[in-house]
mmCIF file of C-alpha atoms in Angstrom:
data_model
loop_
_atom_site.group_PDB
_atom_site.id
_atom_site.type_symbol
_atom_site.label_atom_id
_atom_site.label_comp_id
_atom_site.label_asym_id
_atom_site.label_seq_id
_atom_site.Cartn_x
_atom_site.Cartn_y
_atom_site.Cartn_z
ATOM 1 C CA MET A 1 50.428 -16.544 -93.521
ATOM 2 C CA ILE A 2 53.061 -16.028 -90.066
ATOM 3 C CA LEU A 3 55.475 -13.116 -90.394
ATOM 4 C CA CYS A 4 58.037 -13.835 -88.097
ATOM 5 C CA ALA A 5 58.944 -11.149 -85.286
ATOM 6 C CA THR A 6 62.283 -12.056 -85.950
ATOM 7 C CA CYS A 7 63.277 -10.981 -89.504
ATOM 8 C CA GLY A 8 59.744 -10.590 -90.578
ATOM 9 C CA LYS A 9 59.961 -13.640 -93.275
ATOM 10 C CA GLU A 10 56.942 -15.183 -94.518
ATOM 11 C CA ASN A 11 55.388 -18.636 -93.227
ATOM 12 C CA ALA A 12 52.745 -20.698 -93.404
ATOM 13 C CA GLY A 13 49.914 -20.719 -90.724
ATOM 14 C CA GLU A 14 51.312 -24.041 -89.302
ATOM 15 C CA ALA A 15 55.108 -23.369 -89.267
ATOM 16 C CA PRO A 16 55.986 -23.623 -85.700
ATOM 17 C CA PHE A 17 59.996 -22.692 -86.409
ATOM 18 C CA CYS A 18 60.961 -19.781 -88.764
ATOM 19 C CA ARG A 19 61.654 -20.961 -92.446
ATOM 20 C CA SER A 20 64.797 -18.225 -92.825
ATOM 21 C CA CYS A 21 66.034 -17.636 -90.087
ATOM 22 C CA GLY A 22 65.069 -20.759 -87.196
ATOM 23 C CA HIS A 23 63.907 -18.695 -84.499
ATOM 24 C CA GLU A 24 60.570 -20.048 -83.164
ATOM 25 C CA LEU A 25 56.941 -18.460 -83.888
ATOM 26 C CA ARG A 26 54.478 -19.111 -81.205
ATOM 27 C CA THR A 27 56.516 -17.052 -78.811
ATOM 28 C CA SER A 28 55.933 -14.612 -76.310
ATOM 29 C CA ARG A 29 56.736 -11.964 -79.023
ATOM 30 C CA GLY A 30 53.638 -12.467 -80.642
ATOM 31 C CA PRO A 31 53.879 -13.019 -84.954
ATOM 32 C CA ARG A 32 51.858 -11.181 -86.887
ATOM 33 C CA ARG A 33 49.136 -13.435 -88.278
ATOM 34 C CA VAL A 34 48.013 -11.862 -92.044
ATOM 35 C CA GLU A 35 46.185 -13.095 -94.420
ATOM 36 C CA ILE A 36 48.823 -13.287 -98.368
ATOM 37 C CA VAL A 37 46.978 -13.212 -101.240
ATOM 38 C CA ARG A 38 48.804 -14.593 -104.378
ATOM 39 C CA SER A 39 47.651 -14.944 -108.065
ATOM 40 C CA ALA A 40 47.691 -17.823 -109.988
ATOM 41 C CA SER A 41 46.522 -18.555 -113.463
ATOM 42 C CA PRO A 42 43.307 -20.661 -114.856
ATOM 43 C CA GLY A 43 43.894 -24.996 -114.272
ATOM 44 C CA PHE A 44 47.297 -25.195 -112.687
ATOM 45 C CA ALA A 45 47.566 -25.323 -108.476
ATOM 46 C CA PHE A 46 50.783 -24.845 -106.871
ATOM 47 C CA GLY A 47 52.467 -28.003 -106.105
ATOM 48 C CA PRO A 48 56.663 -28.710 -104.949
ATOM 49 C CA GLY A 49 58.394 -27.126 -107.067
ATOM 50 C CA PRO A 50 61.736 -28.598 -108.717
ATOM 51 C CA ASP A 51 63.923 -26.910 -106.506
ATOM 52 C CA GLU A 52 62.397 -27.961 -103.168
ATOM 53 C CA ARG A 53 64.631 -29.428 -100.655
ATOM 54 C CA THR A 54 64.108 -32.138 -98.468
ATOM 55 C CA CYS A 55 64.393 -31.624 -94.254
ATOM 56 C CA PRO A 56 66.857 -33.408 -93.395
ATOM 57 C CA ALA A 57 65.686 -34.339 -90.414
ATOM 58 C CA CYS A 58 61.245 -34.835 -90.241
ATOM 59 C CA ALA A 59 61.797 -35.207 -94.194
ATOM 60 C CA ALA A 60 58.909 -31.981 -94.718
ATOM 61 C CA LEU A 61 59.397 -30.317 -97.622
ATOM 62 C CA VAL A 62 60.801 -26.807 -97.707
ATOM 63 C CA PRO A 63 60.690 -24.461 -100.071
ATOM 64 C CA PRO A 64 63.475 -22.568 -101.811
ATOM 65 C CA GLY A 65 65.274 -19.906 -100.948
ATOM 66 C CA PHE A 66 64.698 -20.884 -97.071
ATOM 67 C CA ALA A 67 67.825 -21.657 -94.837
ATOM 68 C CA TYR A 68 65.290 -23.885 -92.008
ATOM 69 C CA CYS A 69 62.817 -26.148 -92.105
ATOM 70 C CA GLY A 70 59.555 -24.668 -90.739
ATOM 71 C CA SER A 71 58.235 -28.416 -89.159
ATOM 72 C CA CYS A 72 61.380 -28.727 -86.506
ATOM 73 C CA GLY A 73 63.736 -26.094 -86.606
ATOM 74 C CA ALA A 74 66.601 -27.548 -88.119
ATOM 75 C CA SER A 75 69.604 -26.423 -90.899
ATOM 76 C CA VAL A 76 68.379 -27.332 -94.026
ATOM 77 C CA PRO A 77 71.667 -27.101 -96.682
ATOM 78 C CA SER A 78 71.098 -26.314 -100.323
ATOM 79 C CA GLY A 79 70.830 -29.722 -102.266
ATOM 80 C CA SER A 80 69.135 -31.069 -99.948
ATOM 81 C CA HIS A 81 66.683 -32.948 -101.942
ATOM 82 C CA GLY A 82 67.018 -36.147 -100.120
ATOM 83 C CA THR A 83 65.450 -39.749 -102.823
ATOM 84 C CA ALA A 84 62.571 -39.914 -104.034
ATOM 85 C CA SER A 85 61.307 -41.247 -101.009
ATOM 86 C CA GLY A 86 61.565 -37.953 -99.782
ATOM 87 C CA ARG A 87 64.352 -39.544 -97.240
ATOM 88 C CA PRO A 88 67.613 -38.582 -96.870
ATOM 89 C CA SER A 89 69.974 -40.802 -98.356
ATOM 90 C CA ARG A 90 72.178 -42.147 -95.688
ATOM 91 C CA LEU A 91 72.120 -42.448 -91.599
ATOM 92 C CA ARG A 92 75.259 -40.224 -90.240
ATOM 93 C CA ALA A 93 74.907 -40.310 -87.245
ATOM 94 C CA ARG A 94 72.392 -40.924 -84.146
ATOM 95 C CA LEU A 95 71.816 -39.734 -80.460
ATOM 96 C CA VAL A 96 70.466 -42.006 -78.558
ATOM 97 C CA GLY A 97 68.572 -40.630 -74.874
ATOM 98 C CA ILE A 98 69.829 -43.198 -71.961
ATOM 99 C CA GLU A 99 66.734 -43.474 -68.873
ATOM 100 C CA PRO A 100 68.121 -42.988 -65.748
ATOM 101 C CA ASP A 101 67.350 -46.733 -65.291
ATOM 102 C CA GLY A 102 69.996 -47.324 -68.433
ATOM 103 C CA SER A 103 67.726 -48.014 -70.905
ATOM 104 C CA GLU A 104 67.181 -46.237 -74.572
ATOM 105 C CA GLY A 105 64.606 -43.779 -74.336
ATOM 106 C CA ALA A 106 63.939 -41.542 -77.591
ATOM 107 C CA SER A 107 66.616 -40.712 -80.377
ATOM 108 C CA TRP A 108 67.456 -38.418 -83.061
ATOM 109 C CA HIS A 109 69.153 -39.081 -86.757
ATOM 110 C CA LEU A 110 71.100 -36.907 -87.714
ATOM 111 C CA ASP A 111 71.572 -36.507 -91.146
ATOM 112 C CA GLY A 112 71.927 -32.471 -92.108
ATOM 113 C CA ASP A 113 75.076 -30.483 -91.644
ATOM 114 C CA GLU A 114 73.326 -28.787 -88.578
ATOM 115 C CA PHE A 115 70.945 -29.408 -85.764
ATOM 116 C CA LEU A 116 69.849 -27.567 -83.168
ATOM 117 C CA ALA A 117 68.664 -28.722 -79.126
ATOM 118 C CA GLY A 118 66.818 -27.686 -76.553
ATOM 119 C CA ARG A 119 64.323 -26.782 -75.266
ATOM 120 C CA SER A 120 62.254 -25.373 -77.105
ATOM 121 C CA VAL A 121 64.027 -25.147 -80.317
ATOM 122 C CA GLY A 122 65.200 -27.313 -83.132
ATOM 123 C CA PRO A 123 64.631 -30.993 -83.443
ATOM 124 C CA VAL A 124 66.358 -32.410 -80.210
ATOM 125 C CA ARG A 125 63.906 -31.497 -78.234
ATOM 126 C CA LEU A 126 64.312 -31.675 -74.680
ATOM 127 C CA SER A 127 60.696 -30.076 -73.323
ATOM 128 C CA GLU A 128 60.790 -31.552 -69.780
ATOM 129 C CA ASP A 129 64.445 -31.139 -68.822
ATOM 130 C CA GLU A 130 64.173 -27.285 -67.116
ATOM 131 C CA TYR A 131 67.831 -27.461 -67.172
ATOM 132 C CA VAL A 132 68.165 -27.074 -70.022
ATOM 133 C CA SER A 133 68.290 -23.862 -71.445
ATOM 134 C CA PRO A 134 65.675 -22.933 -74.649
ATOM 135 C CA ARG A 135 68.218 -22.828 -77.624
ATOM 136 C CA HIS A 136 71.185 -24.733 -75.536
ATOM 137 C CA CYS A 137 73.861 -26.037 -77.682
ATOM 138 C CA ARG A 138 73.757 -27.355 -82.456
ATOM 139 C CA PHE A 139 75.685 -30.086 -83.266
ATOM 140 C CA PHE A 140 77.384 -30.295 -87.071
ATOM 141 C CA TYR A 141 79.604 -31.760 -89.434
ATOM 142 C CA MET A 142 82.942 -30.241 -90.191
ATOM 143 C CA GLY A 143 84.311 -33.185 -92.865
ATOM 144 C CA GLU A 144 83.107 -36.028 -91.743
ATOM 145 C CA ARG A 145 83.304 -35.497 -87.852
ATOM 146 C CA LEU A 146 80.278 -34.929 -86.209
ATOM 147 C CA HIS A 147 80.646 -31.922 -83.700
ATOM 148 C CA VAL A 148 78.904 -30.000 -80.918
ATOM 149 C CA GLN A 149 78.691 -26.878 -80.218
ATOM 150 C CA ASP A 150 77.485 -24.558 -76.969
ATOM 151 C CA LEU A 151 75.597 -21.903 -77.421
ATOM 152 C CA ASP A 152 75.972 -19.883 -74.297
ATOM 153 C CA SER A 153 72.775 -22.309 -72.289
ATOM 154 C CA LEU A 154 73.112 -21.943 -68.570
ATOM 155 C CA ASN A 155 74.076 -25.302 -67.604
ATOM 156 C CA GLY A 156 76.345 -25.761 -70.787
ATOM 157 C CA VAL A 157 77.512 -28.831 -72.547
ATOM 158 C CA TYR A 158 79.619 -31.889 -70.881
ATOM 159 C CA ARG A 159 81.697 -34.728 -72.303
ATOM 160 C CA ARG A 160 82.124 -38.024 -69.947
ATOM 161 C CA VAL A 161 85.782 -38.455 -69.526
ATOM 162 C CA ARG A 162 87.772 -40.884 -71.495
ATOM 163 C CA GLY A 163 91.178 -42.162 -70.269
ATOM 164 C CA ASP A 164 93.274 -39.508 -68.810
ATOM 165 C CA ILE A 165 92.905 -35.240 -69.587
ATOM 166 C CA THR A 166 93.744 -32.252 -68.771
ATOM 167 C CA LEU A 167 92.038 -29.688 -66.433
ATOM 168 C CA ASN A 168 92.206 -26.902 -67.600
ATOM 169 C CA PRO A 169 91.605 -23.617 -64.599
ATOM 170 C CA GLY A 170 88.032 -23.151 -64.607
ATOM 171 C CA ASP A 171 87.188 -25.571 -66.209
ATOM 172 C CA HIS A 172 84.091 -26.907 -64.307
ATOM 173 C CA LEU A 173 82.948 -31.457 -63.520
ATOM 174 C CA ARG A 174 80.143 -32.981 -62.910
ATOM 175 C CA LEU A 175 80.158 -36.915 -61.380
ATOM 176 C CA GLY A 176 77.258 -38.043 -59.675
ATOM 177 C CA ARG A 177 74.580 -34.935 -57.814
ATOM 178 C CA GLN A 178 77.911 -32.796 -58.147
ATOM 179 C CA LEU A 179 79.343 -29.906 -59.795
ATOM 180 C CA LEU A 180 83.030 -28.803 -58.925
ATOM 181 C CA ARG A 181 84.786 -25.884 -60.715
ATOM 182 C CA ILE A 182 88.872 -26.207 -60.979
ATOM 183 C CA GLU A 183 90.654 -23.523 -59.337
ATOM 184 C CA PRO A 184 94.474 -22.564 -58.985
ATOM 185 C CA MET A 185 96.359 -21.666 -55.677
ATOM 186 C CA GLU A 186 99.518 -19.428 -56.016
ATOM 187 C CA PRO A 187 101.854 -20.227 -52.927
ATOM 188 C CA ALA A 188 101.598 -16.915 -50.891
ATOM 189 C CA PRO A 189 103.894 -14.969 -49.751
ATOM 190 C CA ARG A 190 105.095 -16.139 -45.880
ATOM 191 C CA LEU A 191 106.385 -12.129 -45.205
ATOM 192 C CA THR A 192 105.121 -9.042 -45.460
ATOM 193 C CA PRO A 193 106.980 -6.526 -47.222
ATOM 194 C CA GLU A 194 107.405 -5.637 -43.308
ATOM 195 C CA GLY A 195 109.372 -8.614 -42.615
ATOM 196 C CA THR A 196 106.219 -9.914 -40.449
ATOM 197 C CA ARG A 197 105.304 -13.707 -40.637
ATOM 198 C CA MET A 198 102.111 -14.181 -41.454
ATOM 199 C CA TRP A 199 100.212 -16.976 -39.011
ATOM 200 C CA GLY A 200 98.409 -19.736 -40.776
ATOM 201 C CA SER A 201 97.090 -23.912 -40.885
ATOM 202 C CA PRO A 202 100.412 -25.564 -42.234
ATOM 203 C CA ASP A 203 100.361 -25.721 -45.656
ATOM 204 C CA PRO A 204 101.051 -29.125 -47.078
ATOM 205 C CA GLY A 205 101.618 -27.622 -50.838
ATOM 206 C CA TYR A 206 98.142 -26.796 -52.302
ATOM 207 C CA ARG A 207 98.461 -26.078 -55.696
ATOM 208 C CA ALA A 208 94.807 -26.567 -56.628
ATOM 209 C CA ARG A 209 91.337 -26.788 -55.098
ATOM 210 C CA LEU A 210 87.889 -27.280 -56.314
ATOM 211 C CA ILE A 211 85.011 -25.518 -55.759
ATOM 212 C CA GLN A 212 81.343 -27.103 -54.938
ATOM 213 C CA LEU A 213 78.836 -25.533 -56.754
ATOM 214 C CA LEU A 214 75.127 -25.402 -55.413
ATOM 215 C CA GLU A 215 72.080 -25.360 -57.508
ATOM 216 C CA GLY A 216 71.335 -21.820 -58.122
ATOM 217 C CA GLY A 217 74.845 -21.086 -57.848
ATOM 218 C CA GLY A 218 76.035 -20.565 -54.364
ATOM 219 C CA VAL A 219 79.203 -22.236 -53.181
ATOM 220 C CA GLY A 220 79.436 -24.676 -50.624
ATOM 221 C CA GLU A 221 82.304 -26.856 -50.159
ATOM 222 C CA VAL A 222 86.013 -26.294 -51.127
ATOM 223 C CA PHE A 223 88.389 -28.727 -51.359
ATOM 224 C CA PRO A 224 92.322 -28.272 -51.256
ATOM 225 C CA LEU A 225 94.102 -30.001 -53.735
ATOM 226 C CA GLU A 226 97.836 -31.707 -53.232
ATOM 227 C CA THR A 227 100.610 -32.433 -55.654
ATOM 228 C CA GLY A 228 100.287 -35.980 -56.643
ATOM 229 C CA ASP A 229 97.098 -38.411 -56.651
ATOM 230 C CA ASN A 230 93.727 -36.683 -54.888
ATOM 231 C CA LEU A 231 90.964 -39.428 -54.941
ATOM 232 C CA VAL A 232 87.303 -38.364 -55.209
ATOM 233 C CA GLY A 233 84.836 -40.938 -54.056
ATOM 234 C CA ARG A 234 81.734 -41.773 -52.042
ATOM 235 C CA GLU A 235 82.930 -43.527 -49.357
ATOM 236 C CA GLN A 236 86.842 -43.119 -49.794
ATOM 237 C CA GLY A 237 89.287 -40.134 -50.678
ATOM 238 C CA ASP A 238 91.124 -37.283 -49.864
ATOM 239 C CA ILE A 239 87.604 -36.156 -51.998
ATOM 240 C CA ALA A 240 84.524 -37.682 -50.596
ATOM 241 C CA PHE A 241 80.156 -37.143 -51.178
ATOM 242 C CA PRO A 242 79.352 -39.801 -48.074
ATOM 243 C CA GLY A 243 75.921 -38.273 -49.595
ATOM 244 C CA ASP A 244 75.671 -38.764 -53.317
ATOM 245 C CA ARG A 245 74.618 -42.238 -54.058
ATOM 246 C CA PHE A 246 75.608 -41.563 -57.294
ATOM 247 C CA VAL A 247 79.472 -41.499 -56.489
ATOM 248 C CA SER A 248 80.805 -44.519 -56.565
ATOM 249 C CA SER A 249 83.209 -45.703 -54.097
ATOM 250 C CA ARG A 250 86.104 -44.667 -55.792
ATOM 251 C CA HIS A 251 85.160 -42.904 -58.451
ATOM 252 C CA ALA A 252 88.017 -40.595 -60.211
ATOM 253 C CA VAL A 253 91.503 -39.148 -59.468
ATOM 254 C CA ILE A 254 93.130 -35.968 -59.334
ATOM 255 C CA SER A 255 96.423 -35.381 -60.705
ATOM 256 C CA VAL A 256 98.449 -32.589 -59.317
ATOM 257 C CA ALA A 257 101.423 -31.771 -60.916
ATOM 258 C CA PRO A 258 104.053 -28.511 -61.880
ATOM 259 C CA ASP A 259 102.856 -28.860 -65.640
ATOM 260 C CA GLY A 260 99.243 -29.196 -64.917
ATOM 261 C CA VAL A 261 96.144 -30.690 -63.212
ATOM 262 C CA ARG A 262 94.721 -33.970 -65.178
ATOM 263 C CA ILE A 263 91.522 -35.954 -63.880
ATOM 264 C CA ARG A 264 91.029 -40.183 -64.710
ATOM 265 C CA ASP A 265 87.664 -41.971 -63.789
ATOM 266 C CA LEU A 266 88.462 -44.941 -62.103
ATOM 267 C CA GLY A 267 85.461 -47.230 -63.735
ATOM 268 C CA SER A 268 82.926 -45.165 -61.915
ATOM 269 C CA SER A 269 78.884 -46.465 -62.334
ATOM 270 C CA ASN A 270 78.445 -42.860 -63.446
ATOM 271 C CA GLY A 271 81.203 -42.052 -64.927
ATOM 272 C CA THR A 272 82.934 -37.785 -64.970
ATOM 273 C CA PHE A 273 81.735 -35.258 -66.916
ATOM 274 C CA VAL A 274 83.521 -32.357 -68.495
ATOM 275 C CA ARG A 275 82.008 -28.764 -70.119
ATOM 276 C CA LEU A 276 82.957 -28.737 -73.065
ATOM 277 C CA THR A 277 84.580 -24.866 -74.256
ATOM 278 C CA ALA A 278 84.309 -24.724 -77.656
ATOM 279 C CA ALA A 279 83.323 -26.564 -80.905
ATOM 280 C CA THR A 280 84.475 -29.920 -79.654
ATOM 281 C CA PRO A 281 84.602 -33.010 -82.364
ATOM 282 C CA LEU A 282 82.920 -36.563 -80.705
ATOM 283 C CA ASP A 283 83.434 -39.516 -81.552
ATOM 284 C CA SER A 284 81.312 -42.823 -81.008
ATOM 285 C CA GLY A 285 80.476 -43.999 -78.159
ATOM 286 C CA ASP A 286 80.471 -40.915 -76.308
ATOM 287 C CA ALA A 287 78.206 -40.056 -73.566
ATOM 288 C CA LEU A 288 76.975 -35.786 -73.451
ATOM 289 C CA LEU A 289 74.896 -34.401 -70.458
ATOM 290 C CA LEU A 290 72.468 -31.349 -71.467
ATOM 291 C CA GLY A 291 70.982 -30.623 -68.446
ATOM 292 C CA GLY A 292 69.912 -33.267 -66.582
ATOM 293 C CA ARG A 293 69.162 -35.395 -70.118
ATOM 294 C CA LEU A 294 71.823 -38.164 -70.670
ATOM 295 C CA LEU A 295 72.337 -38.542 -75.037
ATOM 296 C CA ARG A 296 74.940 -40.774 -76.421
ATOM 297 C CA VAL A 297 76.684 -40.825 -79.546
ATOM 298 C CA GLU A 298 76.671 -43.012 -82.011
ATOM 299 C CA LEU A 299 78.488 -43.095 -85.514
ATOM 300 C CA ARG A 300 77.860 -44.680 -88.483
ATOM 301 C CA SER A 301 79.650 -44.789 -92.166
ATOM 302 C CA ALA A 302 77.451 -44.237 -94.856
#
């Protein structure tokens, strides 16, 4: 048996995740392996009990009293008994990995109530992507709606823009290989308290700006945004990234108005993505970026 270094609960020796708290057991924290001897009456063997449940993600048996699957780390709600074959009774949603060439890769069925995604924990395991945090985000159902929530990951969770959406100060965008942050620009006073006029380049009415964020956290170019439409593209636009082949010629439009800033994708090949800042309901066909991995959401009725 293994004692979890996080919560101290007992786990089977081969279990990679704690069945009580969901944390990974084989980590540098050094879980303690102990032998636990249990007494049993002659002629009786331990086997699946009436209160054992089935993991909705991998169908492993979960003993009563445990909140997480010891095999895959998925959350196991009380009463998840599954069907007689040990499989969940219905498919509620599926995540499909999209490869760089556009083909479908690995997929994950989301039949339980909550699933972790990360580089080293959870059933949605993205172990080969160094931009994915060990414990990146969680998928869960609220009512009949599937939601995703970032778990303070380094690189966040991004959803592809559909239609026209509002941008808030501090929002992060991904398009092509570009990472951008939007910031407001307050009009500067033209005169000092002493009445001296400040010299500077003519201001055509900038009210917001895009900050290019470089790999590693540095700041690159700064793009001021005029009131009205600002075209973003590779070959055309007020904001151009000619060296990024993943940016379409005419990729997106950022509109600045007195009541706010909005963005609209122009049917680009690779899409425009906005970082999610709170738990967000998902629709069928939504595309998510976790690190460098693109996932498509498929929702199915029971």
